[in-house]
Short mmCIF file of C-alpha atoms and ligand atoms in Angstrom, two decimals:
data_model
loop_
_atom_site.label_atom_id
_atom_site.label_comp_id
_atom_site.label_asym_id
_atom_site.label_seq_id
_atom_site.Cartn_x
_atom_site.Cartn_y
_atom_site.Cartn_z
CA MET A 1 34.16 15.97 -24.27
CA TYR A 2 32.69 17.89 -27.50
CA THR A 3 33.12 16.68 -31.01
CA ALA A 4 30.35 15.75 -32.91
CA THR A 5 28.28 18.83 -31.67
CA LYS A 6 30.99 21.33 -31.61
CA ASP A 7 30.22 24.96 -32.98
CA LEU A 8 27.12 23.32 -33.58
CA LYS A 9 23.64 25.52 -32.73
CA LEU A 10 20.38 23.09 -33.30
CA PRO A 11 22.33 19.55 -33.87
CA THR A 12 19.88 17.24 -35.11
CA THR A 13 20.06 13.27 -34.18
CA ILE A 14 17.69 10.62 -33.30
CA THR A 15 18.17 8.26 -30.66
CA GLY A 16 19.35 4.92 -32.34
CA SER A 17 16.71 2.47 -33.69
CA VAL A 18 15.64 2.44 -36.99
CA PRO A 19 13.32 -0.47 -38.39
CA ARG A 20 14.80 -3.12 -40.30
CA PRO A 21 14.15 -3.01 -43.73
CA ALA A 22 12.15 -5.93 -44.44
CA TRP A 23 14.50 -8.00 -46.81
CA TYR A 24 16.59 -8.09 -44.33
CA THR A 25 16.07 -11.71 -42.21
CA GLU A 26 18.96 -12.07 -40.65
CA ASN A 27 19.33 -12.64 -36.95
CA LEU A 28 22.61 -12.93 -34.47
CA ARG A 29 20.77 -15.22 -32.21
CA GLY A 30 23.47 -15.18 -30.36
CA ARG A 31 26.63 -15.64 -32.12
CA PRO A 32 29.12 -13.17 -31.65
CA PHE A 33 28.89 -10.26 -34.31
CA ARG A 34 32.45 -11.19 -36.31
CA VAL A 35 31.31 -15.10 -36.46
CA ALA A 36 27.80 -14.43 -37.78
CA MET A 37 29.89 -11.80 -40.34
CA ALA A 38 31.50 -14.45 -41.28
CA GLU A 39 28.70 -16.34 -42.66
CA LYS A 40 27.84 -15.14 -46.31
CA ASN A 41 23.91 -14.11 -45.97
CA PHE A 42 24.20 -12.30 -42.75
CA ARG A 43 27.38 -10.09 -43.89
CA GLU A 44 25.44 -8.74 -47.12
CA GLN A 45 22.20 -8.21 -45.39
CA TYR A 46 23.75 -6.27 -42.17
CA LEU A 47 26.10 -4.27 -44.40
CA ASP A 48 23.50 -3.49 -47.15
CA ALA A 49 20.90 -2.47 -43.72
CA VAL A 50 23.29 -0.34 -42.28
CA SER A 51 24.11 1.50 -45.11
CA CYS A 52 20.25 2.12 -46.26
CA ILE A 53 19.69 3.50 -42.27
CA ILE A 54 22.57 5.42 -42.76
CA ARG A 55 21.70 6.90 -46.31
CA ASP A 56 17.98 7.80 -44.87
CA GLN A 57 19.43 9.87 -42.25
CA GLU A 58 21.45 11.59 -44.81
CA ARG A 59 18.75 12.33 -46.82
CA ALA A 60 16.70 13.34 -44.17
CA GLY A 61 19.50 15.59 -43.26
CA LEU A 62 20.40 14.80 -39.61
CA ASP A 63 24.02 16.01 -38.27
CA ILE A 64 24.71 12.72 -36.62
CA VAL A 65 23.59 9.42 -37.32
CA THR A 66 23.55 5.92 -35.73
CA ASP A 67 23.54 2.84 -37.27
CA GLY A 68 19.56 2.15 -36.84
CA ASP A 69 20.35 -0.64 -33.85
CA ALA A 70 21.16 -2.83 -37.15
CA ARG A 71 22.58 -5.62 -34.86
CA PHE A 72 19.42 -6.37 -32.56
CA ASP A 73 16.88 -9.22 -33.45
CA THR A 74 13.51 -9.29 -34.84
CA ASP A 75 12.49 -10.90 -31.80
CA VAL A 76 9.27 -9.33 -29.28
CA GLY A 77 9.23 -5.98 -27.75
CA GLY A 78 12.66 -4.85 -28.31
CA ARG A 79 14.81 -7.79 -26.14
CA SER A 80 17.59 -7.42 -27.71
CA TRP A 81 18.14 -4.26 -25.66
CA VAL A 82 19.29 -5.44 -23.19
CA ASN A 83 19.94 -9.61 -24.16
CA TYR A 84 22.34 -8.14 -27.22
CA THR A 85 24.64 -7.67 -24.04
CA LEU A 86 23.37 -10.14 -21.52
CA GLU A 87 24.06 -13.29 -23.99
CA ARG A 88 27.95 -12.42 -24.38
CA LEU A 89 29.11 -12.22 -20.85
CA GLN A 90 30.56 -14.99 -19.46
CA GLY A 91 28.75 -16.42 -16.01
CA VAL A 92 25.44 -15.94 -18.06
CA THR A 93 24.09 -18.80 -18.66
CA GLY A 94 20.17 -20.47 -19.85
CA TYR A 95 17.41 -18.59 -19.54
CA GLU A 96 14.51 -17.88 -16.66
CA THR A 97 11.34 -20.43 -17.05
CA GLY A 98 8.93 -18.35 -14.73
CA ARG A 99 8.05 -14.75 -14.55
CA SER A 100 10.87 -12.65 -14.53
CA GLU A 101 11.87 -10.25 -11.98
CA ALA A 102 10.74 -7.86 -14.01
CA ALA A 103 7.12 -8.73 -14.64
CA ARG A 104 6.94 -10.02 -10.82
CA LYS A 105 7.54 -6.08 -10.10
CA ASN A 106 5.27 -5.01 -12.99
CA THR A 107 1.87 -4.67 -12.34
CA THR A 108 0.71 -6.05 -15.80
CA ARG A 109 -1.12 -9.11 -16.36
CA PRO A 110 -1.89 -11.69 -18.83
CA GLY A 111 -4.20 -9.62 -21.10
CA ASP A 112 -1.94 -6.35 -20.90
CA ILE A 113 0.94 -6.01 -23.77
CA LEU A 114 3.03 -5.45 -21.58
CA PHE A 115 2.79 -8.81 -19.63
CA GLU A 116 3.27 -10.67 -23.01
CA VAL A 117 6.64 -8.48 -23.73
CA LEU A 118 7.68 -9.46 -20.07
CA GLU A 119 7.00 -13.25 -20.34
CA ALA A 120 8.87 -12.91 -24.20
CA TRP A 121 11.94 -11.53 -23.09
CA ALA A 122 12.91 -14.89 -21.26
CA LEU A 123 16.48 -13.53 -19.89
CA PRO A 124 19.14 -15.40 -19.67
CA GLN A 125 20.49 -15.87 -15.40
CA VAL A 126 23.51 -14.74 -13.90
CA THR A 127 24.64 -18.23 -12.83
CA GLY A 128 28.84 -17.14 -12.28
CA LYS A 129 31.18 -14.72 -11.10
CA LEU A 130 30.28 -12.26 -14.81
CA GLY A 131 33.56 -12.05 -17.17
CA PRO A 132 33.82 -10.38 -20.76
CA GLY A 133 32.77 -11.68 -23.76
CA PRO A 134 32.41 -10.26 -27.08
CA LEU A 135 30.00 -6.73 -27.08
CA GLU A 136 32.19 -6.18 -29.74
CA LEU A 137 30.65 -2.37 -29.73
CA PRO A 138 34.07 -1.15 -31.84
CA GLN A 139 33.43 -3.60 -34.89
CA LEU A 140 29.91 -2.45 -34.96
CA TRP A 141 30.93 1.56 -35.27
CA ARG A 142 33.59 0.92 -37.47
CA SER A 143 30.94 -0.70 -39.71
CA ALA A 144 29.03 1.95 -39.59
CA GLN A 145 31.23 4.60 -40.08
CA GLN A 146 32.86 3.65 -43.00
CA MET A 147 29.23 4.50 -44.89
CA THR A 148 29.71 7.90 -44.48
CA ALA A 149 31.21 10.89 -42.95
CA LYS A 150 29.09 12.30 -40.63
CA PRO A 151 29.79 11.63 -37.20
CA VAL A 152 28.06 7.63 -36.54
CA LYS A 153 26.88 7.50 -33.03
CA VAL A 154 26.90 3.76 -31.52
CA GLY A 155 24.02 3.03 -28.48
CA VAL A 156 23.79 0.72 -25.76
CA ALA A 157 21.96 0.36 -22.77
CA SER A 158 23.86 1.28 -19.31
CA PRO A 159 25.36 -1.37 -16.97
CA GLU A 160 22.52 0.01 -14.65
CA THR A 161 19.44 -1.06 -16.63
CA VAL A 162 20.89 -4.59 -17.81
CA ALA A 163 22.00 -5.22 -13.80
CA LEU A 164 18.93 -4.00 -12.53
CA LEU A 165 16.79 -6.54 -15.29
CA LEU A 166 19.57 -9.60 -14.80
CA PRO A 167 18.05 -12.74 -13.56
CA ASN A 168 20.53 -12.86 -10.49
CA ARG A 169 21.42 -16.50 -9.35
CA HIS A 170 24.65 -16.09 -8.04
CA TYR A 171 25.56 -12.99 -6.68
CA LYS A 172 24.33 -12.14 -2.89
CA ASP A 173 25.42 -8.48 -2.98
CA ARG A 174 23.93 -6.70 -5.91
CA GLU A 175 26.00 -3.89 -5.76
CA GLN A 176 29.13 -6.46 -6.88
CA MET A 177 27.31 -7.38 -9.49
CA PHE A 178 26.84 -4.37 -10.46
CA ALA A 179 30.76 -3.70 -9.91
CA ASP A 180 31.57 -6.61 -12.44
CA LEU A 181 28.97 -5.16 -15.36
CA SER A 182 30.09 -2.35 -14.88
CA ALA A 183 33.50 -3.06 -15.08
CA ILE A 184 33.53 -4.96 -18.29
CA MET A 185 31.36 -2.30 -20.15
CA ARG A 186 33.35 0.40 -19.39
CA GLU A 187 36.15 -1.63 -20.75
CA GLU A 188 34.20 -1.97 -24.19
CA PHE A 189 33.63 1.73 -24.00
CA LEU A 190 36.87 2.54 -24.24
CA ARG A 191 37.80 0.19 -26.81
CA VAL A 192 34.85 2.34 -28.97
CA ALA A 193 36.68 5.59 -27.86
CA GLY A 194 39.98 3.57 -28.63
CA SER A 195 38.77 3.39 -32.35
CA GLY A 196 38.47 6.85 -32.70
CA ALA A 197 34.83 7.10 -32.57
CA ALA A 198 33.49 11.03 -32.21
CA VAL A 199 30.56 10.34 -30.48
CA PHE A 200 29.01 7.08 -28.52
CA GLN A 201 25.59 6.95 -26.26
CA VAL A 202 25.03 5.52 -23.23
CA GLU A 203 21.38 4.37 -22.63
CA GLU A 204 18.45 4.45 -19.52
CA PRO A 205 20.30 5.30 -16.31
CA TRP A 206 17.37 4.64 -13.74
CA VAL A 207 17.47 8.01 -11.46
CA HIS A 208 15.04 9.89 -13.29
CA ARG A 209 12.58 6.40 -13.05
CA VAL A 210 13.19 6.19 -9.44
CA ASP A 211 9.85 6.49 -7.56
CA TYR A 212 10.36 9.98 -5.73
CA THR A 213 7.65 9.95 -3.74
CA GLN A 214 8.96 7.52 -1.58
CA LYS A 215 11.60 8.20 1.87
CA ASP A 216 14.99 6.59 -0.24
CA ALA A 217 14.64 8.44 -3.34
CA PRO A 218 17.13 10.23 -2.86
CA ALA A 219 19.89 7.89 -1.84
CA GLN A 220 18.43 5.84 -4.66
CA ALA A 221 18.88 8.47 -7.40
CA GLU A 222 22.30 8.91 -6.25
CA LEU A 223 23.10 5.37 -6.36
CA SER A 224 21.90 5.79 -9.87
CA VAL A 225 24.16 8.51 -11.06
CA ARG A 226 26.72 7.21 -9.20
CA TRP A 227 26.68 3.27 -10.39
CA PHE A 228 26.62 5.70 -14.22
CA ASN A 229 29.17 7.73 -13.77
CA GLN A 230 31.95 5.00 -12.65
CA SER A 231 29.82 3.08 -16.08
CA VAL A 232 31.72 5.89 -17.85
CA ARG A 233 34.71 7.14 -15.84
CA GLY A 234 36.97 8.22 -18.35
CA LEU A 235 35.16 8.39 -21.39
CA ARG A 236 34.37 11.92 -21.85
CA GLU A 237 37.87 12.76 -22.40
CA LYS A 238 38.10 10.76 -25.38
CA LEU A 239 34.64 11.17 -27.05
CA GLU A 240 31.23 12.99 -26.80
CA LEU A 241 28.96 11.81 -24.77
CA TRP A 242 25.61 11.21 -25.08
CA CYS A 243 23.35 9.63 -22.06
CA HIS A 244 19.78 9.21 -23.28
CA THR A 245 16.81 9.01 -21.36
CA CYS A 246 13.04 8.09 -21.83
CA TRP A 247 9.80 6.76 -20.33
CA GLY A 248 9.98 3.67 -22.36
CA ASN A 249 9.82 1.82 -25.23
CA PRO A 250 9.31 -2.13 -25.08
CA ALA A 251 6.77 -2.55 -27.89
CA GLN A 252 6.84 1.31 -28.51
CA GLN A 253 4.61 1.67 -25.26
CA ARG A 254 5.37 4.30 -22.52
CA THR A 255 6.08 2.20 -19.37
CA PHE A 256 5.26 5.75 -16.67
CA ASP A 257 2.48 7.63 -16.60
CA ILE A 258 2.30 10.25 -18.98
CA ASN A 259 1.74 12.74 -15.91
CA LYS A 260 5.38 11.32 -14.76
CA ARG A 261 7.89 14.31 -14.27
CA TYR A 262 11.57 14.80 -14.86
CA GLU A 263 11.46 17.53 -12.20
CA PRO A 264 12.36 15.46 -9.10
CA ALA A 265 15.15 13.70 -10.56
CA LEU A 266 16.73 16.78 -12.74
CA GLU A 267 19.48 17.91 -9.76
CA TYR A 268 20.39 14.74 -9.85
CA MET A 269 20.74 13.96 -13.71
CA ASN A 270 22.55 17.34 -13.43
CA GLU A 271 25.62 15.47 -12.19
CA LEU A 272 25.39 13.07 -14.68
CA ASP A 273 28.60 12.73 -16.07
CA ALA A 274 27.98 12.99 -19.90
CA ASP A 275 28.43 15.80 -21.88
CA VAL A 276 25.06 15.21 -24.10
CA LEU A 277 21.16 14.43 -22.12
CA THR A 278 18.46 13.43 -23.93
CA PHE A 279 15.07 13.96 -22.37
CA GLU A 280 11.80 13.11 -24.13
CA CYS A 281 9.81 15.98 -24.50
CA ALA A 282 7.21 15.26 -27.63
CA THR A 283 5.02 12.87 -26.08
CA THR A 284 4.89 15.63 -23.06
CA LYS A 285 4.25 18.33 -25.24
CA GLY A 286 6.84 20.56 -23.45
CA ALA A 287 5.93 19.71 -19.97
CA ASP A 288 9.43 19.37 -18.87
CA ILE A 289 11.50 21.78 -20.77
CA GLU A 290 10.82 25.31 -18.37
CA SER A 291 12.27 22.38 -15.44
CA ILE A 292 15.04 21.14 -17.75
CA GLY A 293 16.43 24.58 -18.70
CA ARG A 294 16.44 25.45 -14.91
CA GLU A 295 18.43 22.91 -13.46
CA ILE A 296 20.80 21.32 -16.44
CA THR A 297 23.76 23.64 -16.41
CA LYS A 298 25.90 21.62 -17.02
CA PRO A 299 25.66 18.85 -19.88
CA LYS A 300 24.13 20.14 -22.89
CA VAL A 301 19.81 19.01 -23.38
CA ALA A 302 18.90 17.48 -26.23
CA ILE A 303 14.84 17.18 -26.59
CA GLY A 304 13.08 15.37 -28.04
CA VAL A 305 10.67 16.84 -30.81
CA ILE A 306 9.39 13.45 -32.38
CA ASP A 307 7.26 10.62 -30.87
CA HIS A 308 8.04 7.06 -31.55
CA HIS A 309 5.24 5.37 -30.01
CA THR A 310 2.71 6.92 -33.00
CA LEU A 311 2.29 6.57 -36.77
CA GLN A 312 1.25 10.47 -36.87
CA VAL A 313 4.39 12.40 -38.81
CA GLU A 314 4.26 15.54 -36.70
CA ARG A 315 4.10 18.50 -38.85
CA PRO A 316 7.59 20.94 -39.33
CA GLU A 317 5.58 23.26 -37.50
CA GLU A 318 4.39 21.26 -34.70
CA VAL A 319 8.61 20.67 -34.50
CA ALA A 320 9.46 24.28 -34.86
CA ALA A 321 6.63 24.78 -32.05
CA LEU A 322 8.40 22.69 -29.45
CA LEU A 323 12.01 24.46 -30.01
CA ARG A 324 10.51 27.61 -29.60
CA THR A 325 9.49 26.71 -26.29
CA ALA A 326 12.76 25.00 -25.39
CA LEU A 327 14.63 28.51 -26.31
CA ARG A 328 12.53 29.69 -23.69
CA HIS A 329 14.83 28.21 -21.78
CA ILE A 330 17.71 26.67 -23.28
CA PRO A 331 20.19 28.55 -25.10
CA PRO A 332 21.02 27.63 -28.37
CA GLU A 333 24.59 26.40 -28.41
CA ARG A 334 23.35 24.29 -25.52
CA LEU A 335 19.90 22.49 -27.20
CA CYS A 336 20.26 19.81 -29.90
CA VAL A 337 17.42 18.55 -31.79
CA SER A 338 16.42 14.73 -30.96
CA THR A 339 13.51 11.54 -30.91
CA ASP A 340 11.69 10.49 -27.81
CA CYS A 341 13.12 7.58 -28.15
CA GLY A 342 14.34 4.45 -30.80
CA PHE A 343 12.13 3.98 -34.09
CA GLY A 344 12.41 0.24 -32.76
CA ARG A 345 11.61 -2.64 -35.28
CA GLU A 346 7.91 -3.66 -34.54
CA GLY A 347 5.75 -0.97 -34.23
CA MET A 348 6.06 1.51 -37.41
CA SER A 349 7.75 0.88 -40.72
CA ARG A 350 10.34 2.49 -42.23
CA ARG A 351 8.56 4.90 -44.48
CA HIS A 352 7.14 6.52 -40.80
CA ALA A 353 10.22 6.45 -39.32
CA PHE A 354 11.83 8.23 -42.04
CA TYR A 355 9.57 10.78 -42.31
CA LYS A 356 9.62 11.51 -38.70
CA MET A 357 13.17 12.19 -39.20
CA VAL A 358 12.23 14.21 -42.18
CA ALA A 359 10.01 16.55 -40.28
CA LEU A 360 12.79 17.14 -37.01
CA THR A 361 14.75 18.45 -39.74
CA ARG A 362 12.61 20.63 -41.78
CA GLY A 363 10.97 21.95 -38.31
CA THR A 364 14.25 21.88 -37.26
CA ASN A 365 15.23 24.34 -40.54
CA ILE A 366 12.30 26.91 -39.58
CA VAL A 367 14.13 27.95 -36.65
CA ARG A 368 17.37 28.26 -37.54
CA ARG A 369 15.98 30.36 -40.67
CA GLU A 370 14.19 32.14 -37.98
CA LEU A 371 17.62 32.58 -35.77
CA GLY A 372 19.93 33.53 -38.70
CA LEU A 373 21.88 29.89 -38.29
CA PRO A 374 22.74 27.89 -41.65
CA GLU A 375 20.23 25.45 -42.89
CA ALA A 376 20.52 21.69 -43.27
CA HIS A 377 20.60 20.52 -46.91
CA ILE A 378 17.71 17.65 -46.89
CA PRO A 379 17.49 15.89 -49.94
CA ALA A 380 14.90 13.87 -48.95
CA ALA A 381 12.30 17.60 -49.18
CA GLU A 382 13.69 18.56 -52.28
CA SER A 383 11.22 19.24 -55.33
CA ARG A 384 13.78 18.70 -57.76
CA PHE A 385 13.69 14.93 -56.92
CA ALA A 386 10.06 14.21 -56.86
CA LEU A 387 9.39 11.57 -59.18
CA ALA A 388 6.56 13.37 -60.55
CA ASP A 389 7.38 16.10 -63.03
CA GLU A 390 6.36 19.76 -62.45
CA GLU A 391 3.82 21.34 -64.37
ZN1 LIG B 401 14.76 5.85 -24.51
#
């Protein structure tokens, strides 16, 4: 149901992750969040970091803010994105010593940055029946939401993605492993809703990543949609559910060819049980927008207008141009504005991410002005707050 974006035209947000402040050096290292929060240094650094991350988004004038994925460790290639969940489940032990399944399937080789990423992920293995553990997503949401009046969107990797990456040494039937994982994660999602969150995000169903040149692609796409919908069943009755999709972000690397398009996946994606679907559109300079506008008729559409791979900060005029293109195919009441993916923890500085967020809202304000819509207040862009005196 629409809560966070209800009655809003061109609401703004980011995907989730934000570079850590340099002084935030503590890590969860597999501990349950509340156990770590019993430790003075972790508690102080974590809460201060989330506070800074939210304040930066407020200064940038965003409508929906995130906790910056501040729970994730400073590990290689964003490993925590899947590992945060994995290392807290029952039935998961040890770690893979050889090349991971993902690495074996991948075409990367020593000398490629993605080879190092996959090697470093060293994921734990499923050695028994999966059972619930301290995922503590409601606790993370509560910690962040108390710091702002704006809705806080916490995000988590989809059960499908986690299951696809998880080395399996126990289940004969992968479908059963997914069913168990999905049920565990759905319970946690419902607890977030039960805590009073207005908005929540599940990241990366595999549907758009399927190889649509293969004969069994439709069956794979339908399976992906079924898995996503099964894992979020009932959630939209309680909050606004966002589903994020992109072309990858480990160590700020795109993991698919730049020419891969959303188009063959869109008829399936339209069936995803989400209120808002996000699409990576900045890197592709809007190449998918026309087909998205045509095919995505059920959920609202959030387009990425900011590239998470590059350090060059987009100009507000570039953001506005991409939004004008989108508005030719998607009406303003169905269009949300976001980044292509998270800013990550390794690739860019806080400053780059901050000015990218400011560019996002400044660019959206240009288009809001043209449409006669109220503009966002962007404290970071006000000349009266500049340190240097005006002559
Ligand atoms: Zn992404």
